[in-house]
Amino acid sequence: MKTFTLPGTDIVAPNVILGLMRIQEKSDDEVRELVRTARDAGIDFLDHADIYGSELHGCERRFGEALQLTPSQRDEITIQTKTGIVGDGPYFDFSYEHIIESVEGSLAALRTDHIDILLLHRPDALVEPEEVARAFDELEATGKVRAFGVSNHTPRQIDLLRKHVRQPIVVNQLQLSLTHAPIIAQGVAANMSGQEQAVTRDGGGIVDYCRLNDITIQTWSPFQAGFFTGVFLGSPEYPELNSVIDRLSAHYGVPPIAIATAWILRHPARMQVVLGTTTPGRVTGAAQGSDVTLTRAEWYELFRAAGHIVP
């Protein structure tokens, strides 16, 4: 498992993360096996959110109950969680009061005294960045949160936060997979008239923006064909793509899921892949992608096979 120091922090992070949004109904043994499998593969970075689960803090609580980490065990892992989505609406809330209340709930559910990284979940149209700054300052001063980031934010939304927030924004979590890659595909098709892929969305250039500002992109739904429409791996809807994946899988001696992981990690932005599976075998397989370095030709062959334009 390849690691790097997350810019803006002293966290040595793996480039594959274990996401825990689906563990609410898992038994203690199942949660422990999932985390143990990830740790065996070199993944010591865990992703949560207050909204994950059938109730508020449900998956965080399930994790805390199952693991019951000792202080030394807690120090061995990085715990990241998110705030800002109110499930009863749903609506979004980046107010000072909501952020503080959410973090207190996450700390209690996770049974820890600190969160390593706190992300603002989807953007709040009513955000008042001064309130976010006040919450971040308090959480940092009390040692309850050590670093801060965002999820699904555009360049200008991040700039607005950075005008008021003292702490660096160290992470932006964005959807990216071989078949859902507008944040990369738009740049490849730039200046091509009449091509849907060339259309600038969300202000454009989010990958370049994050690279310029030392913001690590964490990619969610790395194997989903679209927005939770099912995985593309093995899907009859993507025969050409799966043919290329299977050939490269055999060439590198890894499962297909590792090739899908390796495609994201080959990008020089030094991204992290967030796994959402609760199947230990898939965690092990995906983690193998960390050690596969695709050639440029292979990366672009997969890109074209996924349906993207290469002029």
Coordinates of C-alpha atoms in Angstrom, one line a residue:
M1 CA 0.0 0.0 0.0
K2 CA 1.5 3.3 -1.1
T3 CA 1.3 6.2 1.4
F4 CA 2.0 9.9 1.4
T5 CA 1.9 12.8 3.9
L6 CA -1.4 14.5 3.5
P7 CA -0.6 18.1 2.6
G8 CA -1.5 20.5 5.3
T9 CA -1.2 17.8 8.0
D10 CA 1.3 15.4 9.6
I11 CA -0.9 12.4 8.7
V12 CA 0.8 9.7 6.7
A13 CA -2.1 8.4 4.7
P14 CA -2.7 5.4 2.4
N15 CA -4.0 6.1 -1.0
V16 CA -7.0 3.8 -0.4
I17 CA -9.6 4.6 2.3
L18 CA -12.2 2.4 3.9
G19 CA -15.6 4.0 3.8
L20 CA -18.1 2.8 6.5
M21 CA -21.4 4.2 5.3
R22 CA -23.0 0.7 5.1
I23 CA -22.1 -0.9 8.4
Q24 CA -25.3 0.0 10.4
E25 CA -26.8 -3.5 10.2
K26 CA -23.5 -5.4 10.5
S27 CA -22.6 -7.5 13.6
D28 CA -19.6 -6.7 15.8
D29 CA -17.7 -9.6 14.3
E30 CA -18.5 -8.4 10.7
V31 CA -17.4 -4.8 11.5
R32 CA -14.2 -6.1 13.1
E33 CA -13.4 -8.4 10.2
L34 CA -13.9 -5.6 7.7
V35 CA -11.6 -3.2 9.6
R36 CA -9.1 -5.9 10.2
T37 CA -9.0 -6.9 6.5
A38 CA -8.4 -3.2 5.6
R39 CA -5.6 -2.9 8.2
D40 CA -4.0 -6.1 6.8
A41 CA -4.0 -4.5 3.4
G42 CA -2.4 -1.3 4.7
I43 CA -5.6 0.8 5.0
D44 CA -5.6 2.6 8.3
F45 CA -7.7 5.6 7.2
L46 CA -11.5 5.3 7.9
D47 CA -14.2 7.5 6.5
H48 CA -17.5 8.2 8.3
A49 CA -20.3 10.8 8.2
D50 CA -22.9 11.7 10.9
I51 CA -25.7 11.0 8.4
Y52 CA -24.6 7.5 7.5
G53 CA -26.9 4.8 8.8
S54 CA -30.6 4.4 9.5
E55 CA -30.4 7.0 12.3
L56 CA -28.2 10.0 13.1
H57 CA -24.6 8.8 13.9
G58 CA -25.8 5.3 13.2
C59 CA -22.7 3.9 11.5
E60 CA -20.4 5.9 13.7
R61 CA -22.1 4.3 16.7
R62 CA -21.9 0.8 15.2
F63 CA -18.2 1.3 14.6
G64 CA -17.6 2.6 18.2
E65 CA -19.5 -0.3 19.8
A66 CA -17.8 -2.9 17.7
L67 CA -14.2 -1.7 17.9
Q68 CA -14.1 -0.2 21.4
L69 CA -10.7 1.2 20.6
T70 CA -8.1 1.5 23.3
P71 CA -6.1 4.8 23.3
S72 CA -3.1 3.1 21.6
Q73 CA -5.4 1.5 19.0
R74 CA -7.0 4.8 18.3
D75 CA -3.6 6.4 17.6
E76 CA -2.9 3.8 14.9
I77 CA -5.7 4.9 12.7
T78 CA -7.0 8.1 11.0
I79 CA -10.7 8.8 11.5
Q80 CA -12.5 11.2 9.2
T81 CA -16.1 12.2 9.4
K82 CA -18.5 14.7 7.9
T83 CA -21.2 17.1 8.9
G84 CA -23.7 19.4 7.2
I85 CA -26.5 17.2 6.0
V86 CA -29.7 17.2 8.0
G87 CA -31.6 14.0 7.2
D88 CA -35.0 15.2 8.4
G89 CA -35.4 17.6 5.4
P90 CA -33.1 16.8 3.9
Y91 CA -31.4 20.1 3.9
F92 CA -27.9 21.5 4.6
D93 CA -26.7 23.3 7.6
F94 CA -23.2 24.8 8.0
S95 CA -24.2 26.9 11.0
Y96 CA -21.9 27.2 14.0
E97 CA -24.4 25.5 16.2
H98 CA -25.0 22.5 13.8
I99 CA -21.3 21.9 13.2
I100 CA -20.5 21.9 17.0
E101 CA -23.5 19.7 17.9
S102 CA -22.7 17.3 15.1
V103 CA -19.0 16.9 16.1
E104 CA -20.0 16.3 19.7
G105 CA -22.4 13.6 18.6
S106 CA -19.7 12.0 16.4
L107 CA -17.2 12.0 19.2
A108 CA -19.6 10.2 21.5
A109 CA -20.7 7.7 18.8
L110 CA -17.2 6.9 17.7
R111 CA -16.0 6.7 21.4
T112 CA -13.0 8.9 20.7
D113 CA -11.8 12.2 22.0
H114 CA -10.8 13.6 18.7
I115 CA -11.6 13.5 15.0
D116 CA -8.5 13.6 12.7
I117 CA -10.3 15.3 9.7
L118 CA -13.8 16.9 9.6
L119 CA -15.4 17.5 6.2
L120 CA -18.3 19.7 5.4
H121 CA -20.6 17.4 3.5
R122 CA -22.5 18.7 0.4
P123 CA -22.4 22.5 0.0
D124 CA -24.9 24.6 2.0
A125 CA -26.4 27.4 -0.2
L126 CA -27.0 29.4 2.9
V127 CA -23.5 29.1 4.2
E128 CA -22.1 31.9 6.3
P129 CA -18.4 31.3 6.2
E130 CA -17.8 33.4 9.3
E131 CA -19.8 30.8 11.3
V132 CA -17.9 28.0 9.8
A133 CA -14.7 29.7 10.8
R134 CA -15.9 30.2 14.3
A135 CA -16.8 26.5 14.6
F136 CA -13.4 25.4 13.1
D137 CA -11.5 27.7 15.5
E138 CA -13.3 26.3 18.5
L139 CA -12.9 22.7 17.4
E140 CA -9.2 23.1 16.7
A141 CA -8.6 25.0 20.0
T142 CA -10.2 22.3 22.1
G143 CA -8.4 19.5 20.3
K144 CA -11.6 17.9 19.1
V145 CA -10.7 18.2 15.4
R146 CA -7.2 18.3 14.0
A147 CA -7.8 19.1 10.3
F148 CA -10.6 20.2 8.0
G149 CA -11.9 19.7 4.5
V150 CA -14.9 19.7 2.3
S151 CA -16.9 17.3 0.1
N152 CA -18.5 18.0 -3.3
H153 CA -17.3 21.6 -3.3
T154 CA -16.5 23.8 -6.3
P155 CA -13.4 26.0 -6.6
R156 CA -15.3 29.2 -5.8
Q157 CA -17.1 27.6 -2.9
I158 CA -13.8 26.6 -1.4
D159 CA -12.4 30.1 -2.1
L160 CA -15.3 31.6 -0.1
L161 CA -14.6 29.4 2.8
R162 CA -10.8 30.1 2.6
K163 CA -11.4 33.9 2.8
H164 CA -12.6 33.4 6.4
V165 CA -11.3 30.0 7.7
R166 CA -7.8 30.1 9.1
Q167 CA -7.1 26.4 8.8
P168 CA -6.1 24.9 5.5
I169 CA -8.7 23.0 3.5
V170 CA -6.9 19.7 3.1
V171 CA -9.5 17.5 1.4
N172 CA -12.2 17.7 -1.2
Q173 CA -14.2 14.5 -1.6
L174 CA -15.6 14.2 -5.1
Q175 CA -17.3 11.5 -7.1
L176 CA -15.0 9.8 -9.7
S177 CA -14.9 6.5 -11.5
L178 CA -13.9 5.3 -14.9
T179 CA -17.5 5.8 -16.2
H180 CA -18.3 8.9 -14.1
A181 CA -15.3 11.2 -14.7
P182 CA -16.5 14.7 -15.7
I183 CA -13.9 16.3 -13.4
I184 CA -11.2 14.8 -15.6
A185 CA -13.0 14.3 -19.0
Q186 CA -13.9 18.0 -19.4
G187 CA -10.3 19.1 -19.4
V188 CA -9.3 16.5 -22.0
A189 CA -12.0 17.7 -24.4
A190 CA -11.4 21.4 -23.8
N191 CA -12.0 23.8 -26.7
M192 CA -14.0 21.2 -28.7
S193 CA -17.2 22.8 -30.1
G194 CA -20.4 20.8 -29.9
Q195 CA -19.0 18.1 -27.6
E196 CA -21.0 17.4 -24.4
Q197 CA -17.8 16.4 -22.7
A198 CA -16.3 19.8 -23.3
V199 CA -19.0 21.6 -21.3
T200 CA -17.7 23.4 -18.2
R201 CA -19.6 22.5 -15.1
D202 CA -19.3 23.8 -11.5
G203 CA -16.9 26.5 -12.5
G204 CA -14.6 23.9 -14.1
G205 CA -11.0 22.9 -13.3
I206 CA -11.6 21.5 -9.8
V207 CA -8.8 18.9 -10.2
D208 CA -6.3 21.5 -11.3
Y209 CA -7.6 23.9 -8.5
C210 CA -7.0 21.2 -5.9
R211 CA -3.5 20.5 -7.2
L212 CA -2.6 24.1 -7.1
N213 CA -3.9 24.6 -3.6
D214 CA -2.6 21.3 -2.0
I215 CA -6.0 19.9 -1.5
T216 CA -6.2 16.1 -1.6
I217 CA -9.1 14.8 -3.7
Q218 CA -10.8 11.7 -2.2
T219 CA -12.8 9.9 -4.8
W220 CA -16.2 8.3 -3.7
S221 CA -18.2 5.7 -5.6
P222 CA -15.0 4.6 -7.5
F223 CA -16.8 1.6 -9.1
Q224 CA -20.2 3.1 -9.7
A225 CA -21.3 3.6 -13.3
G226 CA -23.2 6.8 -12.3
F227 CA -24.9 8.2 -9.2
F228 CA -25.6 4.9 -7.4
T229 CA -26.8 3.3 -10.6
G230 CA -24.8 0.1 -10.1
V231 CA -21.2 -0.9 -10.6
F232 CA -19.6 -1.0 -14.1
L233 CA -17.3 -3.9 -13.2
G234 CA -18.7 -7.0 -15.0
S235 CA -21.7 -5.1 -16.2
P236 CA -23.1 -6.1 -19.7
E237 CA -23.7 -2.4 -20.3
Y238 CA -19.9 -1.8 -20.6
P239 CA -18.5 -4.7 -22.6
E240 CA -15.6 -2.8 -24.2
L241 CA -14.5 -1.4 -20.9
N242 CA -14.7 -4.7 -19.1
S243 CA -12.8 -6.4 -21.9
V244 CA -9.9 -4.0 -21.4
I245 CA -10.1 -4.2 -17.6
D246 CA -10.0 -8.0 -17.8
R247 CA -7.0 -8.0 -20.1
L248 CA -5.1 -5.7 -17.8
S249 CA -6.2 -7.7 -14.8
A250 CA -4.6 -10.8 -16.2
H251 CA -1.5 -8.8 -17.3
Y252 CA -0.8 -7.4 -13.8
G253 CA -2.1 -10.5 -11.9
V254 CA -4.7 -8.6 -9.9
P255 CA -8.5 -8.7 -9.8
P256 CA -10.5 -6.3 -12.0
I257 CA -11.4 -4.1 -9.1
A258 CA -7.7 -3.4 -8.6
I259 CA -7.4 -2.1 -12.2
A260 CA -10.4 0.3 -11.6
T261 CA -8.6 1.5 -8.5
A262 CA -5.3 1.8 -10.2
W263 CA -6.9 4.0 -13.0
I264 CA -7.8 6.7 -10.4
L265 CA -4.5 6.4 -8.5
R266 CA -2.5 6.8 -11.7
H267 CA -3.6 10.4 -11.9
P268 CA -0.7 12.7 -10.7
A269 CA -3.1 14.7 -8.5
R270 CA -2.2 12.0 -5.8
M271 CA -5.8 11.2 -5.0
Q272 CA -7.3 8.7 -2.5
V273 CA -9.9 6.1 -3.4
V274 CA -12.7 5.7 -0.9
L275 CA -14.1 2.2 -0.8
G276 CA -17.8 1.7 0.0
T277 CA -17.9 -2.1 0.1
T278 CA -18.5 -4.1 3.2
T279 CA -17.2 -7.3 1.5
P280 CA -13.7 -8.0 2.9
G281 CA -12.6 -9.8 -0.3
R282 CA -13.4 -6.7 -2.3
V283 CA -11.4 -4.5 0.1
T284 CA -8.4 -6.8 -0.3
G285 CA -8.8 -6.8 -4.1
A286 CA -9.2 -3.0 -4.5
A287 CA -6.2 -2.4 -2.2
Q288 CA -4.0 -4.2 -4.7
G289 CA -4.6 -1.4 -7.1
S290 CA -2.4 0.8 -4.9
D291 CA 0.7 -1.1 -6.2
V292 CA -0.3 -1.1 -9.9
T293 CA 1.1 1.7 -11.9
L294 CA -0.7 1.8 -15.3
T295 CA 1.2 3.2 -18.3
R296 CA -0.1 6.3 -20.0
A297 CA -1.3 4.2 -22.9
E298 CA -3.2 1.8 -20.6
W299 CA -4.7 4.7 -18.7
Y300 CA -6.0 6.4 -21.9
E301 CA -7.2 3.0 -23.3
L302 CA -9.4 2.6 -20.3
F303 CA -10.6 6.2 -20.5
R304 CA -11.6 5.7 -24.2
A305 CA -13.2 2.3 -23.4
A306 CA -15.4 4.0 -20.8
G307 CA -16.8 6.2 -23.5
H308 CA -14.8 9.4 -23.0
I309 CA -13.5 11.4 -26.0
V310 CA -9.8 11.5 -26.6
P311 CA -9.4 14.1 -29.4

